[in-house]
PDB file of C-alpha atoms and ligand atoms in Angstrom:
ATOM      1  CA  UNK D 201     121.417 174.415 173.977  1.00 98.00           C
ATOM      2  CA  UNK D 202     124.863 175.929 174.009  1.00 98.00           C
ATOM      3  CA  UNK D 203     127.047 173.362 172.263  1.00 98.00           C
ATOM      4  CA  UNK D 204     130.527 174.333 173.436  1.00 98.00           C
ATOM      5  CA  UNK D 205     131.907 171.709 175.818  1.00 98.00           C
ATOM      6  CA  UNK D 206     128.985 169.313 175.348  1.00 98.00           C
ATOM      7  CA  UNK D 207     129.588 165.666 174.409  1.00 98.00           C
ATOM      8  CA  UNK D 208     128.173 163.659 171.511  1.00 99.00           C
ATOM      9  CA  UNK D 209     128.127 160.151 170.111  1.00 99.00           C
ATOM     10  CA  UNK D 210     127.638 159.605 166.374  1.00 98.00           C
ATOM     11  CA  UNK D 211     127.037 156.073 165.066  1.00 98.00           C
ATOM     12  CA  UNK D 212     128.041 154.913 161.577  1.00 98.00           C
ATOM     13  CA  UNK D 213     130.661 157.658 161.600  1.00 98.00           C
ATOM     14  CA  UNK D 214     133.613 156.005 159.866  1.00 97.00           C
ATOM     15  CA  UNK D 215     132.723 157.802 156.642  1.00 96.00           C
ATOM     16  CA  UNK D 216     129.977 159.510 154.660  1.00 96.00           C
ATOM     17  CA  UNK D 217     127.239 161.464 156.404  1.00 98.00           C
ATOM     18  CA  UNK D 218     128.256 160.249 159.879  1.00 98.00           C
ATOM     19  CA  UNK D 219     131.765 161.649 159.504  1.00 98.00           C
ATOM     20  CA  UNK D 220     130.411 165.039 158.358  1.00 98.00           C
ATOM     21  CA  UNK D 221     128.012 165.141 161.331  1.00 98.00           C
ATOM     22  CA  UNK D 222     130.873 164.416 163.742  1.00 98.00           C
ATOM     23  CA  UNK D 223     132.974 167.190 162.185  1.00 98.00           C
ATOM     24  CA  UNK D 224     130.116 169.699 162.199  1.00 99.00           C
ATOM     25  CA  UNK D 225     129.610 169.082 165.928  1.00 99.00           C
ATOM     26  CA  UNK D 226     133.349 169.257 166.620  1.00 98.00           C
ATOM     27  CA  UNK D 227     133.509 172.614 164.808  1.00 98.00           C
ATOM     28  CA  UNK D 228     130.967 173.884 167.378  1.00 98.00           C
ATOM     29  CA  UNK D 229     133.255 172.831 170.254  1.00 98.00           C
ATOM     30  CA  UNK D 230     131.497 169.520 170.986  1.00 98.00           C
ATOM     31  CA  UNK D 231     133.573 166.534 172.198  1.00 98.00           C
ATOM     32  CA  UNK D 232     132.656 163.677 169.879  1.00 98.00           C
ATOM     33  CA  UNK D 233     132.872 159.891 170.124  1.00 98.00           C
ATOM     34  CA  UNK D 234     132.549 158.234 166.726  1.00 98.00           C
ATOM     35  CA  UNK D 235     131.329 154.655 166.439  1.00 98.00           C
ATOM     36  CA  UNK D 236     131.047 152.195 163.598  1.00 97.00           C
ATOM     37  CA  UNK D 237     130.726 148.495 162.986  1.00 96.00           C
ATOM     38  CA  UNK D 238     133.675 146.228 162.281  1.00 78.00           C
ATOM     39  CA  UNK D 239     135.427 143.012 163.188  1.00 56.00           C
ATOM     40  CA  UNK D 240     133.872 139.652 163.988  1.00 50.00           C
ATOM     41  CA  UNK D 241     134.616 138.384 160.484  1.00 51.00           C
ATOM     42  CA  UNK D 242     131.538 140.041 158.989  1.00 58.00           C
ATOM     43  CA  UNK D 243     133.626 141.260 156.085  1.00 66.00           C
ATOM     44  CA  UNK D 244     136.949 140.315 154.465  1.00 72.00           C
ATOM     45  CA  UNK D 245     139.984 141.186 156.643  1.00 75.00           C
ATOM     46  CA  UNK D 246     141.190 143.958 154.315  1.00 80.00           C
ATOM     47  CA  UNK D 247     137.743 145.613 154.505  1.00 80.00           C
ATOM     48  CA  UNK D 248     137.859 145.412 158.302  1.00 79.00           C
ATOM     49  CA  UNK D 249     141.278 147.086 158.367  1.00 83.00           C
ATOM     50  CA  UNK D 250     140.113 149.795 155.985  1.00 85.00           C
ATOM     51  CA  UNK D 251     137.081 150.444 158.213  1.00 84.00           C
ATOM     52  CA  UNK D 252     139.307 150.707 161.311  1.00 86.00           C
ATOM     53  CA  UNK D 253     141.462 153.226 159.467  1.00 92.00           C
ATOM     54  CA  UNK D 254     138.444 155.230 158.345  1.00 95.00           C
ATOM     55  CA  UNK D 255     137.046 155.371 161.889  1.00 97.00           C
ATOM     56  CA  UNK D 256     140.424 156.361 163.332  1.00 96.00           C
ATOM     57  CA  UNK D 257     140.714 159.043 160.639  1.00 97.00           C
ATOM     58  CA  UNK D 258     137.308 160.477 161.587  1.00 98.00           C
ATOM     59  CA  UNK D 259     138.363 160.597 165.247  1.00 98.00           C
ATOM     60  CA  UNK D 260     141.625 162.349 164.290  1.00 98.00           C
ATOM     61  CA  UNK D 261     139.729 164.881 162.173  1.00 98.00           C
ATOM     62  CA  UNK D 262     137.424 165.549 165.142  1.00 98.00           C
ATOM     63  CA  UNK D 263     140.424 166.074 167.447  1.00 98.00           C
ATOM     64  CA  UNK D 264     141.876 168.627 165.010  1.00 98.00           C
ATOM     65  CA  UNK D 265     139.077 170.942 166.176  1.00 98.00           C
ATOM     66  CA  UNK D 266     140.657 170.980 169.641  1.00 98.00           C
ATOM     67  CA  UNK D 267     137.961 168.833 171.256  1.00 98.00           C
ATOM     68  CA  UNK D 268     138.078 165.363 172.793  1.00 98.00           C
ATOM     69  CA  UNK D 269     137.440 162.427 170.493  1.00 98.00           C
ATOM     70  CA  UNK D 270     137.149 158.653 170.749  1.00 98.00           C
ATOM     71  CA  UNK D 271     136.811 155.889 168.173  1.00 98.00           C
ATOM     72  CA  UNK D 272     134.546 153.023 169.245  1.00 97.00           C
ATOM     73  CA  UNK D 273     133.846 149.783 167.383  1.00 96.00           C
ATOM     74  CA  UNK D 274     130.232 148.806 167.985  1.00 97.00           C
ATOM     75  CA  UNK D 275     127.383 147.095 166.188  1.00 97.00           C
ATOM     76  CA  UNK D 276     124.153 149.005 166.881  1.00 98.00           C
ATOM     77  CA  UNK D 277     122.072 145.820 166.594  1.00 98.00           C
ATOM     78  CA  UNK D 278     123.757 144.260 169.653  1.00 98.00           C
ATOM     79  CA  UNK D 279     122.476 145.668 172.968  1.00 98.00           C
ATOM     80  CA  UNK D 280     125.569 144.577 174.904  1.00 98.00           C
ATOM     81  CA  UNK D 281     127.821 146.430 172.471  1.00 98.00           C
ATOM     82  CA  UNK D 282     125.456 149.410 172.490  1.00 98.00           C
ATOM     83  CA  UNK D 283     125.495 149.775 176.290  1.00 98.00           C
ATOM     84  CA  UNK D 284     129.264 149.506 176.406  1.00 98.00           C
ATOM     85  CA  UNK D 285     129.503 152.073 173.542  1.00 98.00           C
ATOM     86  CA  UNK D 286     127.473 154.526 175.662  1.00 98.00           C
ATOM     87  CA  UNK D 287     129.607 153.829 178.778  1.00 98.00           C
ATOM     88  CA  UNK D 288     132.822 154.216 176.791  1.00 98.00           C
ATOM     89  CA  UNK D 289     131.613 157.518 175.331  1.00 98.00           C
ATOM     90  CA  UNK D 290     130.849 158.960 178.763  1.00 98.00           C
ATOM     91  CA  UNK D 291     134.234 157.793 180.059  1.00 98.00           C
ATOM     92  CA  UNK D 292     136.367 158.838 177.096  1.00 98.00           C
ATOM     93  CA  UNK D 293     134.871 162.188 176.053  1.00 98.00           C
ATOM     94  CA  UNK D 294     133.603 163.198 179.485  1.00 98.00           C
ATOM     95  CA  UNK D 295     129.815 162.922 179.173  1.00 98.00           C
ATOM     96  CA  UNK D 296     126.960 162.477 176.745  1.00 98.00           C
ATOM     97  CA  UNK D 297     124.397 165.106 175.766  1.00 98.00           C
ATOM     98  CA  UNK D 298     123.852 164.372 172.072  1.00 99.00           C
ATOM     99  CA  UNK D 299     123.184 161.020 170.422  1.00 99.00           C
ATOM    100  CA  UNK D 300     123.090 160.920 166.621  1.00 99.00           C
ATOM    101  CA  UNK D 301     121.755 157.629 165.283  1.00 99.00           C
ATOM    102  CA  UNK D 302     123.232 157.651 161.802  1.00 98.00           C
ATOM    103  CA  UNK D 303     124.280 154.013 161.146  1.00 98.00           C
ATOM    104  CA  UNK D 304     122.234 152.554 158.317  1.00 97.00           C
ATOM    105  CA  UNK D 305     122.202 150.068 155.475  1.00 96.00           C
ATOM    106  CA  UNK D 306     120.135 149.599 152.332  1.00 96.00           C
ATOM    107  CA  UNK D 307     119.112 146.693 150.126  1.00 96.00           C
ATOM    108  CA  UNK D 308     117.702 147.403 146.675  1.00 95.00           C
ATOM    109  CA  UNK D 309     115.290 144.762 145.363  1.00 94.00           C
ATOM    110  CA  UNK D 310     111.593 144.558 144.551  1.00 95.00           C
ATOM    111  CA  UNK D 311     109.473 142.879 147.252  1.00 97.00           C
ATOM    112  CA  UNK D 312     109.138 139.704 145.183  1.00 98.00           C
ATOM    113  CA  UNK D 313     112.909 139.308 145.048  1.00 97.00           C
ATOM    114  CA  UNK D 314     113.630 140.434 148.595  1.00 97.00           C
ATOM    115  CA  UNK D 315     114.766 137.662 150.966  1.00 97.00           C
ATOM    116  CA  UNK D 316     113.414 137.504 154.493  1.00 98.00           C
ATOM    117  CA  UNK D 317     117.015 137.720 155.716  1.00 97.00           C
ATOM    118  CA  UNK D 318     117.551 140.958 153.734  1.00 97.00           C
ATOM    119  CA  UNK D 319     114.352 142.437 155.194  1.00 98.00           C
ATOM    120  CA  UNK D 320     115.500 141.488 158.708  1.00 98.00           C
ATOM    121  CA  UNK D 321     118.993 142.898 158.175  1.00 97.00           C
ATOM    122  CA  UNK D 322     117.694 146.307 157.068  1.00 98.00           C
ATOM    123  CA  UNK D 323     115.057 146.541 159.804  1.00 98.00           C
ATOM    124  CA  UNK D 324     117.608 145.380 162.403  1.00 98.00           C
ATOM    125  CA  UNK D 325     120.193 148.045 161.689  1.00 98.00           C
ATOM    126  CA  UNK D 326     117.971 150.942 160.642  1.00 98.00           C
ATOM    127  CA  UNK D 327     115.102 150.613 163.120  1.00 98.00           C
ATOM    128  CA  UNK D 328     116.004 148.219 165.930  1.00 98.00           C
ATOM    129  CA  UNK D 329     119.496 149.769 166.085  1.00 98.00           C
ATOM    130  CA  UNK D 330     117.966 153.214 166.679  1.00 99.00           C
ATOM    131  CA  UNK D 331     115.640 151.778 169.336  1.00 99.00           C
ATOM    132  CA  UNK D 332     118.509 150.062 171.168  1.00 99.00           C
ATOM    133  CA  UNK D 333     120.739 153.157 171.158  1.00 99.00           C
ATOM    134  CA  UNK D 334     117.881 155.399 172.359  1.00 99.00           C
ATOM    135  CA  UNK D 335     116.955 152.885 175.067  1.00 98.00           C
ATOM    136  CA  UNK D 336     120.558 152.637 176.261  1.00 98.00           C
ATOM    137  CA  UNK D 337     121.037 156.412 176.519  1.00 98.00           C
ATOM    138  CA  UNK D 338     117.599 157.517 177.758  1.00 98.00           C
ATOM    139  CA  UNK D 339     118.149 157.052 181.516  1.00 98.00           C
ATOM    140  CA  UNK D 340     121.364 159.078 181.372  1.00 98.00           C
ATOM    141  CA  UNK D 341     119.683 161.972 179.524  1.00 98.00           C
ATOM    142  CA  UNK D 342     116.649 161.877 181.817  1.00 98.00           C
ATOM    143  CA  UNK D 343     118.873 162.066 184.942  1.00 98.00           C
ATOM    144  CA  UNK D 344     120.796 164.926 183.371  1.00 98.00           C
ATOM    145  CA  UNK D 345     117.545 166.748 182.471  1.00 98.00           C
ATOM    146  CA  UNK D 346     119.206 167.771 179.214  1.00 98.00           C
ATOM    147  CA  UNK D 347     119.748 166.005 175.946  1.00 98.00           C
ATOM    148  CA  UNK D 348     119.343 165.758 172.212  1.00 98.00           C
ATOM    149  CA  UNK D 349     118.646 162.673 170.145  1.00 99.00           C
ATOM    150  CA  UNK D 350     118.789 163.012 166.374  1.00 98.00           C
ATOM    151  CA  UNK D 351     117.852 160.065 164.214  1.00 99.00           C
ATOM    152  CA  UNK D 352     118.942 160.047 160.582  1.00 98.00           C
ATOM    153  CA  UNK D 353     115.889 158.816 158.700  1.00 98.00           C
ATOM    154  CA  UNK D 354     115.318 159.541 154.988  1.00 98.00           C
ATOM    155  CA  UNK D 355     112.803 161.076 152.615  1.00 98.00           C
ATOM    156  CA  UNK D 356     112.191 157.404 151.723  1.00 98.00           C
ATOM    157  CA  UNK D 357     110.563 157.173 155.151  1.00 98.00           C
ATOM    158  CA  UNK D 358     107.996 159.808 154.171  1.00 98.00           C
ATOM    159  CA  UNK D 359     106.877 157.929 151.062  1.00 97.00           C
ATOM    160  CA  UNK D 360     107.690 154.380 150.057  1.00 97.00           C
ATOM    161  CA  UNK D 361     109.408 153.802 146.727  1.00 92.00           C
ATOM    162  CA  UNK D 362     109.680 150.777 144.436  1.00 93.00           C
ATOM    163  CA  UNK D 363     112.787 148.691 144.968  1.00 94.00           C
ATOM    164  CA  UNK D 364     113.601 149.911 148.488  1.00 96.00           C
ATOM    165  CA  UNK D 365     110.629 148.643 150.524  1.00 97.00           C
ATOM    166  CA  UNK D 366     112.576 147.430 153.558  1.00 98.00           C
ATOM    167  CA  UNK D 367     114.617 150.627 153.653  1.00 98.00           C
ATOM    168  CA  UNK D 368     111.527 152.855 153.277  1.00 98.00           C
ATOM    169  CA  UNK D 369     109.623 150.907 155.952  1.00 98.00           C
ATOM    170  CA  UNK D 370     112.578 151.088 158.334  1.00 98.00           C
ATOM    171  CA  UNK D 371     112.899 154.846 157.898  1.00 98.00           C
ATOM    172  CA  UNK D 372     109.144 155.396 158.320  1.00 98.00           C
ATOM    173  CA  UNK D 373     109.559 153.446 161.551  1.00 98.00           C
ATOM    174  CA  UNK D 374     112.388 155.741 162.617  1.00 99.00           C
ATOM    175  CA  UNK D 375     110.202 158.821 162.059  1.00 99.00           C
ATOM    176  CA  UNK D 376     107.437 157.258 164.145  1.00 98.00           C
ATOM    177  CA  UNK D 377     109.805 156.092 166.901  1.00 99.00           C
ATOM    178  CA  UNK D 378     111.201 159.631 167.010  1.00 99.00           C
ATOM    179  CA  UNK D 379     107.725 161.032 167.671  1.00 98.00           C
ATOM    180  CA  UNK D 380     107.017 158.507 170.456  1.00 99.00           C
ATOM    181  CA  UNK D 381     110.326 159.279 172.128  1.00 98.00           C
ATOM    182  CA  UNK D 382     109.793 163.030 171.742  1.00 99.00           C
ATOM    183  CA  UNK D 383     106.609 162.692 173.818  1.00 98.00           C
ATOM    184  CA  UNK D 384     108.223 160.379 176.376  1.00 98.00           C
ATOM    185  CA  UNK D 385     111.421 162.395 176.901  1.00 98.00           C
ATOM    186  CA  UNK D 386     110.086 165.939 176.407  1.00 98.00           C
ATOM    187  CA  UNK D 387     109.163 166.339 180.106  1.00 98.00           C
ATOM    188  CA  UNK D 388     112.844 165.748 180.930  1.00 98.00           C
ATOM    189  CA  UNK D 389     114.142 168.498 178.633  1.00 98.00           C
ATOM    190  CA  UNK D 390     115.343 165.986 176.060  1.00 98.00           C
ATOM    191  CA  UNK D 391     114.435 166.727 172.439  1.00 99.00           C
ATOM    192  CA  UNK D 392     114.162 163.946 169.860  1.00 99.00           C
ATOM    193  CA  UNK D 393     114.087 164.747 166.149  1.00 99.00           C
ATOM    194  CA  UNK D 394     114.788 163.051 162.876  1.00 98.00           C
ATOM    195  CA  UNK D 395     116.436 164.306 159.709  1.00 99.00           C
ATOM    196  CA  UNK D 396     115.386 163.113 156.281  1.00 98.00           C
ATOM    197  CA  UNK D 397     118.195 163.550 153.768  1.00 98.00           C
ATOM    198  CA  UNK D 398     117.404 163.279 150.069  1.00 98.00           C
ATOM    199  CA  UNK D 399     120.255 162.354 147.714  1.00 97.00           C
ATOM    200  CA  UNK D 400     123.772 162.370 149.148  1.00 97.00           C
ATOM    201  CA  UNK D 401     126.534 160.831 147.038  1.00 96.00           C
ATOM    202  CA  UNK D 402     128.007 158.278 149.466  1.00 94.00           C
ATOM    203  CA  UNK D 403     128.826 154.562 149.257  1.00 92.00           C
ATOM    204  CA  UNK D 404     125.134 153.891 149.834  1.00 92.00           C
ATOM    205  CA  UNK D 405     124.630 155.148 146.263  1.00 91.00           C
ATOM    206  CA  UNK D 406     127.780 153.911 144.563  1.00 89.00           C
ATOM    207  CA  UNK D 407     127.592 150.511 146.257  1.00 87.00           C
ATOM    208  CA  UNK D 408     123.877 149.846 145.961  1.00 89.00           C
ATOM    209  CA  UNK D 409     121.440 152.319 144.421  1.00 90.00           C
ATOM    210  CA  UNK D 410     123.211 153.648 141.329  1.00 90.00           C
ATOM    211  CA  UNK D 411     123.528 150.303 139.486  1.00 88.00           C
ATOM    212  CA  UNK D 412     119.761 149.682 139.590  1.00 87.00           C
ATOM    213  CA  UNK D 413     118.964 153.311 138.817  1.00 89.00           C
ATOM    214  CA  UNK D 414     121.178 153.428 135.757  1.00 91.00           C
ATOM    215  CA  UNK D 415     119.095 150.652 134.168  1.00 87.00           C
ATOM    216  CA  UNK D 416     115.837 152.274 135.293  1.00 87.00           C
ATOM    217  CA  UNK D 417     116.772 155.734 134.023  1.00 90.00           C
ATOM    218  CA  UNK D 418     118.513 154.433 130.898  1.00 91.00           C
ATOM    219  CA  UNK D 419     121.804 156.188 131.619  1.00 93.00           C
ATOM    220  CA  UNK D 420     125.406 155.097 132.243  1.00 93.00           C
ATOM    221  CA  UNK D 421     126.280 154.032 135.774  1.00 92.00           C
ATOM    222  CA  UNK D 422     128.399 157.147 136.325  1.00 93.00           C
ATOM    223  CA  UNK D 423     125.479 159.404 135.386  1.00 94.00           C
ATOM    224  CA  UNK D 424     122.791 157.633 137.453  1.00 93.00           C
ATOM    225  CA  UNK D 425     123.151 159.666 140.644  1.00 95.00           C
ATOM    226  CA  UNK D 426     123.252 163.054 138.885  1.00 95.00           C
ATOM    227  CA  UNK D 427     120.387 162.154 136.560  1.00 94.00           C
ATOM    228  CA  UNK D 428     118.229 161.106 139.503  1.00 95.00           C
ATOM    229  CA  UNK D 429     118.992 164.382 141.291  1.00 96.00           C
ATOM    230  CA  UNK D 430     118.184 166.377 138.152  1.00 96.00           C
ATOM    231  CA  UNK D 431     114.826 164.648 137.636  1.00 95.00           C
ATOM    232  CA  UNK D 432     113.662 164.642 141.257  1.00 96.00           C
ATOM    233  CA  UNK D 433     115.062 167.703 143.011  1.00 97.00           C
ATOM    234  CA  UNK D 434     113.502 171.153 142.497  1.00 98.00           C
ATOM    235  CA  UNK D 435     116.767 172.841 143.501  1.00 98.00           C
ATOM    236  CA  UNK D 436     118.533 170.720 140.902  1.00 97.00           C
ATOM    237  CA  UNK D 437     121.507 169.816 143.074  1.00 97.00           C
ATOM    238  CA  UNK D 438     122.511 166.968 145.366  1.00 98.00           C
ATOM    239  CA  UNK D 439     122.735 167.352 149.107  1.00 98.00           C
ATOM    240  CA  UNK D 440     126.119 166.992 150.777  1.00 98.00           C
ATOM    241  CA  UNK D 441     127.110 165.216 153.993  1.00 98.00           C
ATOM    242  CA  UNK D 442     127.899 168.701 155.312  1.00 98.00           C
ATOM    243  CA  UNK D 443     124.278 169.790 154.697  1.00 98.00           C
ATOM    244  CA  UNK D 444     123.175 167.030 157.060  1.00 98.00           C
ATOM    245  CA  UNK D 445     125.822 168.063 159.604  1.00 98.00           C
ATOM    246  CA  UNK D 446     124.405 171.591 159.475  1.00 98.00           C
ATOM    247  CA  UNK D 447     120.915 170.216 160.179  1.00 98.00           C
ATOM    248  CA  UNK D 448     122.186 168.256 163.174  1.00 99.00           C
ATOM    249  CA  UNK D 449     123.857 171.341 164.638  1.00 99.00           C
ATOM    250  CA  UNK D 450     120.660 173.351 164.122  1.00 98.00           C
ATOM    251  CA  UNK D 451     118.522 170.747 165.910  1.00 98.00           C
ATOM    252  CA  UNK D 452     121.050 170.437 168.744  1.00 98.00           C
ATOM    253  CA  UNK D 453     120.941 174.191 169.353  1.00 98.00           C
ATOM    254  CA  UNK D 454     117.138 174.406 169.156  1.00 98.00           C
ATOM    255  CA  UNK D 455     115.459 174.273 172.576  1.00 98.00           C
ATOM    256  CA  UNK D 456     111.860 174.177 171.364  1.00 98.00           C
ATOM    257  CA  UNK D 457     111.855 171.817 168.423  1.00 98.00           C
ATOM    258  CA  UNK D 458     111.006 168.188 169.101  1.00 99.00           C
ATOM    259  CA  UNK D 459     109.322 165.353 167.229  1.00 98.00           C
ATOM    260  CA  UNK D 460     109.954 166.749 163.755  1.00 98.00           C
ATOM    261  CA  UNK D 461     111.294 165.018 160.655  1.00 98.00           C
ATOM    262  CA  UNK D 462     113.369 167.690 158.902  1.00 98.00           C
ATOM    263  CA  UNK D 463     113.798 167.235 155.159  1.00 98.00           C
ATOM    264  CA  UNK D 464     117.245 168.133 153.840  1.00 98.00           C
ATOM    265  CA  UNK D 465     116.427 167.224 150.307  1.00 98.00           C
ATOM    266  CA  UNK D 466     116.473 170.246 148.012  1.00 98.00           C
ATOM    267  CA  UNK D 467     112.688 170.031 147.759  1.00 98.00           C
ATOM    268  CA  UNK D 468     112.605 166.381 146.650  1.00 98.00           C
ATOM    269  CA  UNK D 469     110.152 165.870 149.521  1.00 97.00           C
ATOM    270  CA  UNK D 470     108.068 168.657 151.032  1.00 97.00           C
ATOM    271  CA  UNK D 471     105.875 167.072 153.701  1.00 96.00           C
TER     272      UNK D 471
HETATM  273  P1  NAP F 666     127.419 154.902 154.440  1.00 83.76           P
HETATM  274  O1  NAP F 666     128.533 155.669 153.818  1.00 83.76           O
HETATM  275  O2  NAP F 666     127.202 153.493 154.029  1.00 83.76           O
HETATM  276  O3  NAP F 666     127.612 154.993 156.031  1.00 83.76           O
HETATM  277  C1  NAP F 666     126.880 154.206 156.935  1.00 83.76           C
HETATM  278  C2  NAP F 666     127.825 153.669 157.978  1.00 83.76           C
HETATM  279  O4  NAP F 666     127.056 152.905 158.938  1.00 83.76           O
HETATM  280  C3  NAP F 666     128.847 152.687 157.357  1.00 83.76           C
HETATM  281  O5  NAP F 666     130.144 152.960 157.849  1.00 83.76           O
HETATM  282  C4  NAP F 666     128.327 151.337 157.835  1.00 83.76           C
HETATM  283  O6  NAP F 666     129.309 150.332 157.937  1.00 83.76           O
HETATM  284  C5  NAP F 666     127.782 151.715 159.199  1.00 83.76           C
HETATM  285  N1  NAP F 666     126.956 150.632 159.739  1.00 83.76           N
HETATM  286  C6  NAP F 666     126.205 149.735 159.068  1.00 83.76           C
HETATM  287  N2  NAP F 666     125.649 148.850 159.896  1.00 83.76           N
HETATM  288  C7  NAP F 666     126.064 149.185 161.144  1.00 83.76           C
HETATM  289  C8  NAP F 666     125.841 148.645 162.424  1.00 83.76           C
HETATM  290  N3  NAP F 666     125.078 147.547 162.595  1.00 83.76           N
HETATM  291  N4  NAP F 666     126.410 149.224 163.496  1.00 83.76           N
HETATM  292  C9  NAP F 666     127.199 150.321 163.343  1.00 83.76           C
HETATM  293  N5  NAP F 666     127.456 150.884 162.148  1.00 83.76           N
HETATM  294  C10 NAP F 666     126.903 150.322 161.059  1.00 83.76           C
HETATM  295  O7  NAP F 666     126.033 155.640 154.174  1.00 83.76           O
HETATM  296  P2  NAP F 666     125.555 157.160 154.330  1.00 83.76           P
HETATM  297  O8  NAP F 666     124.969 157.543 153.045  1.00 83.76           O
HETATM  298  O9  NAP F 666     126.615 158.010 154.939  1.00 83.76           O
HETATM  299  O10 NAP F 666     124.343 156.946 155.334  1.00 83.76           O
HETATM  300  C11 NAP F 666     124.281 157.475 156.657  1.00 83.76           C
HETATM  301  C12 NAP F 666     122.817 157.544 157.082  1.00 83.76           C
HETATM  302  O11 NAP F 666     122.120 158.471 156.237  1.00 83.76           O
HETATM  303  C13 NAP F 666     122.076 156.214 156.957  1.00 83.76           C
HETATM  304  O12 NAP F 666     121.209 156.045 158.052  1.00 83.76           O
HETATM  305  C14 NAP F 666     121.286 156.380 155.682  1.00 83.76           C
HETATM  306  O13 NAP F 666     120.149 155.562 155.651  1.00 83.76           O
HETATM  307  C15 NAP F 666     120.941 157.852 155.747  1.00 83.76           C
HETATM  308  N6  NAP F 666     120.566 158.435 154.456  1.00 83.76           N
HETATM  309  C16 NAP F 666     121.464 158.475 153.427  1.00 83.76           C
HETATM  310  C17 NAP F 666     121.072 159.064 152.223  1.00 83.76           C
HETATM  311  C18 NAP F 666     122.013 159.174 151.038  1.00 83.76           C
HETATM  312  O14 NAP F 666     121.585 159.655 149.990  1.00 83.76           O
HETATM  313  N7  NAP F 666     123.279 158.749 151.161  1.00 83.76           N
HETATM  314  C19 NAP F 666     119.778 159.569 152.068  1.00 83.76           C
HETATM  315  C20 NAP F 666     118.900 159.477 153.130  1.00 83.76           C
HETATM  316  C21 NAP F 666     119.301 158.923 154.325  1.00 83.76           C
HETATM  317  P3  NAP F 666     129.438 149.170 156.786  1.00 83.76           P
HETATM  318  O15 NAP F 666     129.087 149.792 155.477  1.00 83.76           O
HETATM  319  O16 NAP F 666     130.856 148.725 156.905  1.00 83.76           O
HETATM  320  O17 NAP F 666     128.486 148.070 157.146  1.00 83.76           O
END
């Protein structure tokens, strides 16, 4: 697919990998709506304001590429918000050809210590959120007879790991959902793929994974991420948000790739 002038929606795009995906698409001449959660008193007011700023900043960075941009507050677990996010995207950036389901959360705890509410929260955002966004956009892409859906899964979805069971299960679900959708939407010229990043140094690590890993690996908190990369990545280096953006652009351009789960993991996972 020729990307210039096409329109995309990226969820969870206030920062981290989502922001880099939005910018990679914008650099290809794609108009991009960026969406992220916020408001409704879920977090402290200063966090909410910071999130609004981050989302607005992503939209401004997108616009600097000379394409249309829009910043949309939406919770991917709420179907009403999801449908209005899709409608707003079409209205504000002029269409919708590419959906990138990037929003995600993680909880780190062994199964015995994991609350039912934590399990539900992770599965709700990471798996049900992807389902709802795909469901809301599918009719539009089918009518258009052209589209790309890219779901950001994880190498943790290819093999479960101790301490992140809900996250691993949710991402395995995303890979499977991607395959089902690839079969259902393929006849309408809509490709559906997932990307499995390995280790990308975002708030998902600093805010959740690194503290547990530092104890497990016996290193200082500041060294936990790098030590994990060193021990588990054949290429010996972390992946960047931009690496994932590059993968999204590749899958958007590809006309004959559907149903795959592309590792961007420096060899940390090979199947
Ligand atoms: P991040 O910096 O935490 O970004 C995720 C964004 O999604 C945050 O802004 C988050 O907002 C937002 N979000 C959470 N729940 C949402 C909801 N219900 N509706 C809309 N937005 C929501 O993490 P990241 O590392 O960039 O992760 C992006 C994606 O890559 C995730 O799907 C993650 O699982 C995947 N991934 C990351 C890595 C890695 O090493 N970082 C590896 C493999 C896969 P709040 O934080 O304010 O809730």
